[in-house]
PDB file of C-alpha atoms in Angstrom:
ATOM      1  CA  UNK A 655     -10.470   7.519   5.840  1.00  0.00           C
ATOM      2  CA  UNK A 656     -11.259   4.610   6.999  1.00  0.00           C
ATOM      3  CA  UNK A 657     -11.874   3.927  10.739  1.00  0.00           C
ATOM      4  CA  UNK A 658     -12.237  -0.004  12.190  1.00  0.00           C
ATOM      5  CA  UNK A 659     -11.556  -3.729  11.370  1.00  0.00           C
ATOM      6  CA  UNK A 660     -12.627  -6.346   9.283  1.00  0.00           C
ATOM      7  CA  UNK A 661     -12.706 -10.442  10.626  1.00  0.00           C
ATOM      8  CA  UNK A 662     -10.810 -11.999   9.360  1.00  0.00           C
ATOM      9  CA  UNK A 663     -12.544 -14.114   7.647  1.00  0.00           C
ATOM     10  CA  UNK A 664     -10.724 -18.570   7.732  1.00  0.00           C
ATOM     11  CA  UNK A 665      -6.591 -18.945   7.968  1.00  0.00           C
ATOM     12  CA  UNK A 666      -5.553 -20.923   4.991  1.00  0.00           C
ATOM     13  CA  UNK A 667      -4.002 -23.982   5.489  1.00  0.00           C
ATOM     14  CA  UNK A 668      -0.800 -25.298   4.330  1.00  0.00           C
ATOM     15  CA  UNK A 669      -1.181 -26.657   1.090  1.00  0.00           C
ATOM     16  CA  UNK A 670       1.024 -28.071  -1.328  1.00  0.00           C
ATOM     17  CA  UNK A 671       0.988 -26.340  -4.917  1.00  0.00           C
ATOM     18  CA  UNK A 672       3.220 -24.393  -6.872  1.00  0.00           C
ATOM     19  CA  UNK A 673       2.110 -20.517  -6.235  1.00  0.00           C
ATOM     20  CA  UNK A 674       4.323 -18.356  -3.451  1.00  0.00           C
ATOM     21  CA  UNK A 675       3.149 -18.193   0.182  1.00  0.00           C
ATOM     22  CA  UNK A 676       3.269 -14.556   0.759  1.00  0.00           C
ATOM     23  CA  UNK A 677       0.213 -14.292  -1.715  1.00  0.00           C
ATOM     24  CA  UNK A 678      -2.032 -16.279   1.164  1.00  0.00           C
ATOM     25  CA  UNK A 679       0.210 -14.332   3.838  1.00  0.00           C
ATOM     26  CA  UNK A 680      -1.887 -13.730   6.794  1.00  0.00           C
ATOM     27  CA  UNK A 681      -2.167 -10.053   8.398  1.00  0.00           C
ATOM     28  CA  UNK A 682      -3.419  -9.860  11.724  1.00  0.00           C
ATOM     29  CA  UNK A 683      -7.115  -8.069  12.709  1.00  0.00           C
ATOM     30  CA  UNK A 684      -5.467  -4.862  13.796  1.00  0.00           C
ATOM     31  CA  UNK A 685      -4.014  -4.163  11.059  1.00  0.00           C
ATOM     32  CA  UNK A 686      -6.537  -5.163   8.391  1.00  0.00           C
ATOM     33  CA  UNK A 687      -8.326  -1.857   6.771  1.00  0.00           C
ATOM     34  CA  UNK A 688     -11.909  -1.823   6.656  1.00  0.00           C
ATOM     35  CA  UNK A 689     -12.991  -2.026   3.440  1.00  0.00           C
ATOM     36  CA  UNK A 690      -9.651  -4.271   2.816  1.00  0.00           C
ATOM     37  CA  UNK A 691     -10.638  -8.324   2.232  1.00  0.00           C
ATOM     38  CA  UNK A 692      -6.820  -9.584   3.603  1.00  0.00           C
ATOM     39  CA  UNK A 693      -4.893 -12.681   1.943  1.00  0.00           C
ATOM     40  CA  UNK A 694      -6.749 -14.632   4.267  1.00  0.00           C
ATOM     41  CA  UNK A 695      -9.931 -14.633   3.725  1.00  0.00           C
ATOM     42  CA  UNK A 696      -9.426 -16.758   0.908  1.00  0.00           C
ATOM     43  CA  UNK A 697      -9.702 -20.516   0.719  1.00  0.00           C
ATOM     44  CA  UNK A 698      -6.336 -21.684  -0.673  1.00  0.00           C
ATOM     45  CA  UNK A 699      -7.875 -24.879  -0.209  1.00  0.00           C
ATOM     46  CA  UNK A 700     -10.264 -24.207  -2.660  1.00  0.00           C
ATOM     47  CA  UNK A 701      -8.117 -22.765  -5.156  1.00  0.00           C
ATOM     48  CA  UNK A 702      -8.906 -19.046  -4.039  1.00  0.00           C
ATOM     49  CA  UNK A 703      -6.766 -15.806  -3.884  1.00  0.00           C
ATOM     50  CA  UNK A 704      -7.267 -11.968  -2.861  1.00  0.00           C
ATOM     51  CA  UNK A 705      -5.585  -9.932  -5.140  1.00  0.00           C
ATOM     52  CA  UNK A 706      -4.335  -8.411  -2.217  1.00  0.00           C
ATOM     53  CA  UNK A 707      -2.394  -4.803  -2.184  1.00  0.00           C
ATOM     54  CA  UNK A 708       0.195  -6.860  -0.005  1.00  0.00           C
ATOM     55  CA  UNK A 709       2.049  -8.335  -1.785  1.00  0.00           C
ATOM     56  CA  UNK A 710       1.898  -8.346  -6.044  1.00  0.00           C
ATOM     57  CA  UNK A 711      -0.899  -9.801  -7.076  1.00  0.00           C
ATOM     58  CA  UNK A 712      -2.075  -5.770  -5.903  1.00  0.00           C
ATOM     59  CA  UNK A 713      -0.826  -4.493  -9.066  1.00  0.00           C
ATOM     60  CA  UNK A 714      -3.587  -6.196 -11.029  1.00  0.00           C
ATOM     61  CA  UNK A 715      -5.744  -3.332  -8.624  1.00  0.00           C
ATOM     62  CA  UNK A 716      -7.100  -0.303 -10.587  1.00  0.00           C
ATOM     63  CA  UNK A 717      -4.873   2.004  -8.333  1.00  0.00           C
ATOM     64  CA  UNK A 718      -1.777   0.791  -9.137  1.00  0.00           C
ATOM     65  CA  UNK A 719       0.772   2.489 -11.002  1.00  0.00           C
ATOM     66  CA  UNK A 720       0.802   0.740 -14.458  1.00  0.00           C
ATOM     67  CA  UNK A 721       1.042   3.197 -16.686  1.00  0.00           C
ATOM     68  CA  UNK A 722      -0.527   2.717 -20.303  1.00  0.00           C
ATOM     69  CA  UNK A 723      -2.238   4.540 -23.078  1.00  0.00           C
ATOM     70  CA  UNK A 724      -6.107   4.433 -24.587  1.00  0.00           C
ATOM     71  CA  UNK A 725      -7.893   5.571 -27.804  1.00  0.00           C
ATOM     72  CA  UNK A 726      -4.139   8.548 -27.717  1.00  0.00           C
ATOM     73  CA  UNK A 727      -4.322   9.381 -24.228  1.00  0.00           C
ATOM     74  CA  UNK A 728      -2.314   8.553 -21.461  1.00  0.00           C
ATOM     75  CA  UNK A 729      -2.969   7.496 -18.173  1.00  0.00           C
ATOM     76  CA  UNK A 730      -0.777   6.563 -15.244  1.00  0.00           C
ATOM     77  CA  UNK A 731      -3.429   4.020 -14.223  1.00  0.00           C
ATOM     78  CA  UNK A 732      -6.597   2.793 -14.560  1.00  0.00           C
ATOM     79  CA  UNK A 733      -7.944   4.546 -11.587  1.00  0.00           C
ATOM     80  CA  UNK A 734      -6.564   7.528 -13.196  1.00  0.00           C
ATOM     81  CA  UNK A 735      -9.357   7.164 -16.104  1.00  0.00           C
ATOM     82  CA  UNK A 736     -12.291   6.295 -13.735  1.00  0.00           C
ATOM     83  CA  UNK A 737     -11.807   9.255 -11.630  1.00  0.00           C
ATOM     84  CA  UNK A 738     -10.517  11.643 -14.846  1.00  0.00           C
ATOM     85  CA  UNK A 739     -14.436  10.729 -16.491  1.00  0.00           C
ATOM     86  CA  UNK A 740     -15.909  13.236 -13.712  1.00  0.00           C
ATOM     87  CA  UNK A 741     -14.025  15.799 -14.301  1.00  0.00           C
ATOM     88  CA  UNK A 742     -14.610  19.130 -17.194  1.00  0.00           C
ATOM     89  CA  UNK A 743     -13.182  18.335 -20.414  1.00  0.00           C
ATOM     90  CA  UNK A 744     -12.835  21.458 -22.063  1.00  0.00           C
ATOM     91  CA  UNK A 745     -13.975  24.934 -21.143  1.00  0.00           C
ATOM     92  CA  UNK A 746     -18.219  24.530 -22.170  1.00  0.00           C
ATOM     93  CA  UNK A 747     -18.962  21.758 -20.624  1.00  0.00           C
ATOM     94  CA  UNK A 748     -21.625  21.507 -18.295  1.00  0.00           C
ATOM     95  CA  UNK A 749     -20.177  21.013 -15.370  1.00  0.00           C
ATOM     96  CA  UNK A 750     -18.137  24.667 -15.213  1.00  0.00           C
ATOM     97  CA  UNK A 751     -21.923  26.329 -14.937  1.00  0.00           C
ATOM     98  CA  UNK A 752     -21.637  26.830 -11.703  1.00  0.00           C
ATOM     99  CA  UNK A 753     -19.202  29.247 -11.377  1.00  0.00           C
ATOM    100  CA  UNK A 754     -18.888  28.794  -7.612  1.00  0.00           C
ATOM    101  CA  UNK A 755     -17.998  25.285  -7.787  1.00  0.00           C
ATOM    102  CA  UNK A 756     -14.087  24.448  -7.438  1.00  0.00           C
ATOM    103  CA  UNK A 757     -12.338  21.770  -9.065  1.00  0.00           C
ATOM    104  CA  UNK A 758      -9.120  21.131  -7.204  1.00  0.00           C
ATOM    105  CA  UNK A 759      -7.713  19.433 -10.587  1.00  0.00           C
ATOM    106  CA  UNK A 760      -8.119  19.770 -14.598  1.00  0.00           C
ATOM    107  CA  UNK A 761      -9.096  15.960 -15.723  1.00  0.00           C
ATOM    108  CA  UNK A 762      -5.241  16.162 -17.588  1.00  0.00           C
ATOM    109  CA  UNK A 763      -4.194  15.840 -14.350  1.00  0.00           C
ATOM    110  CA  UNK A 764      -6.180  13.454 -12.813  1.00  0.00           C
ATOM    111  CA  UNK A 765      -5.592  11.280 -16.573  1.00  0.00           C
ATOM    112  CA  UNK A 766      -1.459  10.841 -14.614  1.00  0.00           C
ATOM    113  CA  UNK A 767      -2.570  10.228 -11.548  1.00  0.00           C
ATOM    114  CA  UNK A 768      -2.845   6.821  -9.516  1.00  0.00           C
ATOM    115  CA  UNK A 769      -3.444   4.614  -5.799  1.00  0.00           C
ATOM    116  CA  UNK A 770      -6.055   6.515  -3.817  1.00  0.00           C
ATOM    117  CA  UNK A 771      -3.710  10.497  -4.028  1.00  0.00           C
ATOM    118  CA  UNK A 772      -6.413   9.235  -8.165  1.00  0.00           C
ATOM    119  CA  UNK A 773      -9.123   7.658  -6.102  1.00  0.00           C
ATOM    120  CA  UNK A 774      -9.142  10.871  -3.973  1.00  0.00           C
ATOM    121  CA  UNK A 775      -9.500  13.472  -6.769  1.00  0.00           C
ATOM    122  CA  UNK A 776     -12.677  11.555  -7.846  1.00  0.00           C
ATOM    123  CA  UNK A 777     -14.208  11.970  -4.285  1.00  0.00           C
ATOM    124  CA  UNK A 778     -13.537  15.385  -5.299  1.00  0.00           C
ATOM    125  CA  UNK A 779     -15.226  15.722  -7.769  1.00  0.00           C
ATOM    126  CA  UNK A 780     -18.093  13.798  -6.924  1.00  0.00           C
ATOM    127  CA  UNK A 781     -19.403  15.920  -4.608  1.00  0.00           C
ATOM    128  CA  UNK A 782     -19.278  18.354  -6.983  1.00  0.00           C
ATOM    129  CA  UNK A 783     -21.411  16.185  -9.237  1.00  0.00           C
ATOM    130  CA  UNK A 784     -23.998  15.473  -6.709  1.00  0.00           C
ATOM    131  CA  UNK A 785     -24.500  19.462  -6.752  1.00  0.00           C
ATOM    132  CA  UNK A 786     -25.222  19.306  -9.577  1.00  0.00           C
ATOM    133  CA  UNK A 787     -27.277  16.549  -9.254  1.00  0.00           C
ATOM    134  CA  UNK A 788     -25.108  14.966 -12.115  1.00  0.00           C
ATOM    135  CA  UNK A 789     -24.960  10.746 -12.346  1.00  0.00           C
ATOM    136  CA  UNK A 790     -22.712  10.858 -15.988  1.00  0.00           C
ATOM    137  CA  UNK A 791     -19.532  10.700 -16.574  1.00  0.00           C
ATOM    138  CA  UNK A 792     -17.404  11.229 -19.623  1.00  0.00           C
ATOM    139  CA  UNK A 793     -15.704   9.637 -22.346  1.00  0.00           C
ATOM    140  CA  UNK A 794     -14.607  11.127 -25.677  1.00  0.00           C
ATOM    141  CA  UNK A 795     -17.632  13.565 -25.620  1.00  0.00           C
ATOM    142  CA  UNK A 796     -19.661  11.734 -24.715  1.00  0.00           C
ATOM    143  CA  UNK A 797     -22.310  11.227 -21.516  1.00  0.00           C
ATOM    144  CA  UNK A 798     -22.369   7.323 -19.588  1.00  0.00           C
ATOM    145  CA  UNK A 799     -24.086   6.854 -17.318  1.00  0.00           C
ATOM    146  CA  UNK A 800     -22.069   4.151 -15.054  1.00  0.00           C
ATOM    147  CA  UNK A 801     -24.819   3.381 -12.379  1.00  0.00           C
ATOM    148  CA  UNK A 802     -27.954   3.627 -15.039  1.00  0.00           C
ATOM    149  CA  UNK A 803     -28.483   3.033 -18.688  1.00  0.00           C
ATOM    150  CA  UNK A 804     -25.088   2.666 -19.227  1.00  0.00           C
ATOM    151  CA  UNK A 805     -23.947   0.168 -17.269  1.00  0.00           C
ATOM    152  CA  UNK A 806     -22.346  -1.807 -19.736  1.00  0.00           C
ATOM    153  CA  UNK A 807     -20.950   0.491 -21.771  1.00  0.00           C
ATOM    154  CA  UNK A 808     -18.591   2.088 -18.733  1.00  0.00           C
ATOM    155  CA  UNK A 809     -17.530  -2.217 -18.552  1.00  0.00           C
ATOM    156  CA  UNK A 810     -16.504  -2.352 -21.302  1.00  0.00           C
ATOM    157  CA  UNK A 811     -14.802   0.402 -21.459  1.00  0.00           C
ATOM    158  CA  UNK A 812     -12.916  -0.362 -18.053  1.00  0.00           C
ATOM    159  CA  UNK A 813     -11.926  -3.765 -19.807  1.00  0.00           C
ATOM    160  CA  UNK A 814     -10.194  -2.383 -22.614  1.00  0.00           C
ATOM    161  CA  UNK A 815      -8.047  -0.007 -20.371  1.00  0.00           C
ATOM    162  CA  UNK A 816      -7.246  -3.570 -17.850  1.00  0.00           C
ATOM    163  CA  UNK A 817      -6.311  -4.866 -21.954  1.00  0.00           C
ATOM    164  CA  UNK A 818      -4.711  -2.499 -22.449  1.00  0.00           C
ATOM    165  CA  UNK A 819      -3.226  -1.887 -18.451  1.00  0.00           C
ATOM    166  CA  UNK A 820      -1.598  -5.529 -20.030  1.00  0.00           C
ATOM    167  CA  UNK A 821      -0.767  -4.899 -23.206  1.00  0.00           C
ATOM    168  CA  UNK A 822       1.952  -1.736 -21.890  1.00  0.00           C
ATOM    169  CA  UNK A 823       2.894  -3.911 -18.821  1.00  0.00           C
ATOM    170  CA  UNK A 824       3.943  -7.328 -20.394  1.00  0.00           C
ATOM    171  CA  UNK A 825       4.931  -8.186 -16.885  1.00  0.00           C
ATOM    172  CA  UNK A 826       1.540  -8.214 -15.130  1.00  0.00           C
ATOM    173  CA  UNK A 827       0.942 -10.469 -18.589  1.00  0.00           C
ATOM    174  CA  UNK A 828       3.717 -12.867 -16.923  1.00  0.00           C
ATOM    175  CA  UNK A 829       2.099 -12.786 -13.961  1.00  0.00           C
ATOM    176  CA  UNK A 830      -1.674 -12.973 -14.915  1.00  0.00           C
ATOM    177  CA  UNK A 831       0.101 -16.193 -16.372  1.00  0.00           C
ATOM    178  CA  UNK A 832       1.965 -17.891 -12.784  1.00  0.00           C
ATOM    179  CA  UNK A 833      -1.474 -17.941 -10.847  1.00  0.00           C
ATOM    180  CA  UNK A 834      -2.979 -20.415 -13.520  1.00  0.00           C
ATOM    181  CA  UNK A 835      -6.543 -21.139 -12.346  1.00  0.00           C
ATOM    182  CA  UNK A 836      -6.957 -19.456  -9.188  1.00  0.00           C
ATOM    183  CA  UNK A 837     -10.113 -17.560  -8.552  1.00  0.00           C
ATOM    184  CA  UNK A 838      -9.625 -14.658  -7.611  1.00  0.00           C
ATOM    185  CA  UNK A 839     -10.889 -12.280  -5.154  1.00  0.00           C
ATOM    186  CA  UNK A 840     -11.009  -8.911  -4.990  1.00  0.00           C
ATOM    187  CA  UNK A 841      -8.977  -7.168  -2.033  1.00  0.00           C
ATOM    188  CA  UNK A 842     -12.415  -4.559  -1.002  1.00  0.00           C
ATOM    189  CA  UNK A 843     -15.751  -4.953   0.142  1.00  0.00           C
ATOM    190  CA  UNK A 844     -17.980  -4.923  -2.351  1.00  0.00           C
ATOM    191  CA  UNK A 845     -21.316  -4.568  -2.730  1.00  0.00           C
ATOM    192  CA  UNK A 846     -23.126  -7.564  -3.953  1.00  0.00           C
ATOM    193  CA  UNK A 847     -24.952  -6.301  -6.635  1.00  0.00           C
ATOM    194  CA  UNK A 848     -22.272  -3.398  -7.674  1.00  0.00           C
ATOM    195  CA  UNK A 849     -22.168  -2.847 -11.585  1.00  0.00           C
ATOM    196  CA  UNK A 850     -19.284  -4.687 -13.482  1.00  0.00           C
ATOM    197  CA  UNK A 851     -17.198  -2.470 -13.796  1.00  0.00           C
ATOM    198  CA  UNK A 852     -15.843  -2.971 -10.559  1.00  0.00           C
ATOM    199  CA  UNK A 853     -15.565  -5.713 -10.794  1.00  0.00           C
ATOM    200  CA  UNK A 854     -11.874  -6.226 -11.252  1.00  0.00           C
ATOM    201  CA  UNK A 855     -11.223 -10.017 -10.253  1.00  0.00           C
ATOM    202  CA  UNK A 856     -13.804 -10.887 -12.694  1.00  0.00           C
ATOM    203  CA  UNK A 857     -12.681  -8.900 -14.861  1.00  0.00           C
ATOM    204  CA  UNK A 858      -8.703  -9.850 -14.619  1.00  0.00           C
ATOM    205  CA  UNK A 859     -10.114 -14.066 -14.514  1.00  0.00           C
ATOM    206  CA  UNK A 860     -11.469 -13.699 -18.299  1.00  0.00           C
ATOM    207  CA  UNK A 861      -8.838 -11.370 -19.215  1.00  0.00           C
ATOM    208  CA  UNK A 862      -6.519 -14.490 -18.492  1.00  0.00           C
ATOM    209  CA  UNK A 863      -8.694 -16.330 -20.288  1.00  0.00           C
ATOM    210  CA  UNK A 864      -8.028 -14.640 -23.339  1.00  0.00           C
TER     211      UNK A 864
END
């Protein structure tokens, strides 16, 4: 799915603090995925840390298998929610208007997914949406142009989902507290103008403050 590797950036030097060294443990260049920001890209001396999936901090990733409930529905992960919103909600859904398109999963099935399985399900749905000329997703029957006029509405939904994730997984609350005032860095490349909902690392710093 991904090719090549990226530069690992600067390496954190030995720093005396209360945090586990594994949070900054370097990954060899030839093992870094093309999408990845490795642990050593953070400057420990400046209190930075990457929310890397290579250690326990990866639990804050949208992809992580951390079940929760939101507005009466169950989700296997935040990614499950995110990608499920691309799928038709019912038989009358506009996204079913082209009978030649195949939706490989039901919305309910995607809601229960996590990891790259959820991401792949969303990629397949995105391909269908592109063919239909659709630039919106839905939540509880409401259309949301998440890269457009409804960016803030989408952000508030993902923020609530992350908050619900913490409430359902108390071990994550404890882990979040253990990070003290560290500045979080996403473990994958993002565009400078990415919508706020994409910046999960900033969301968890906000929730930590709460």
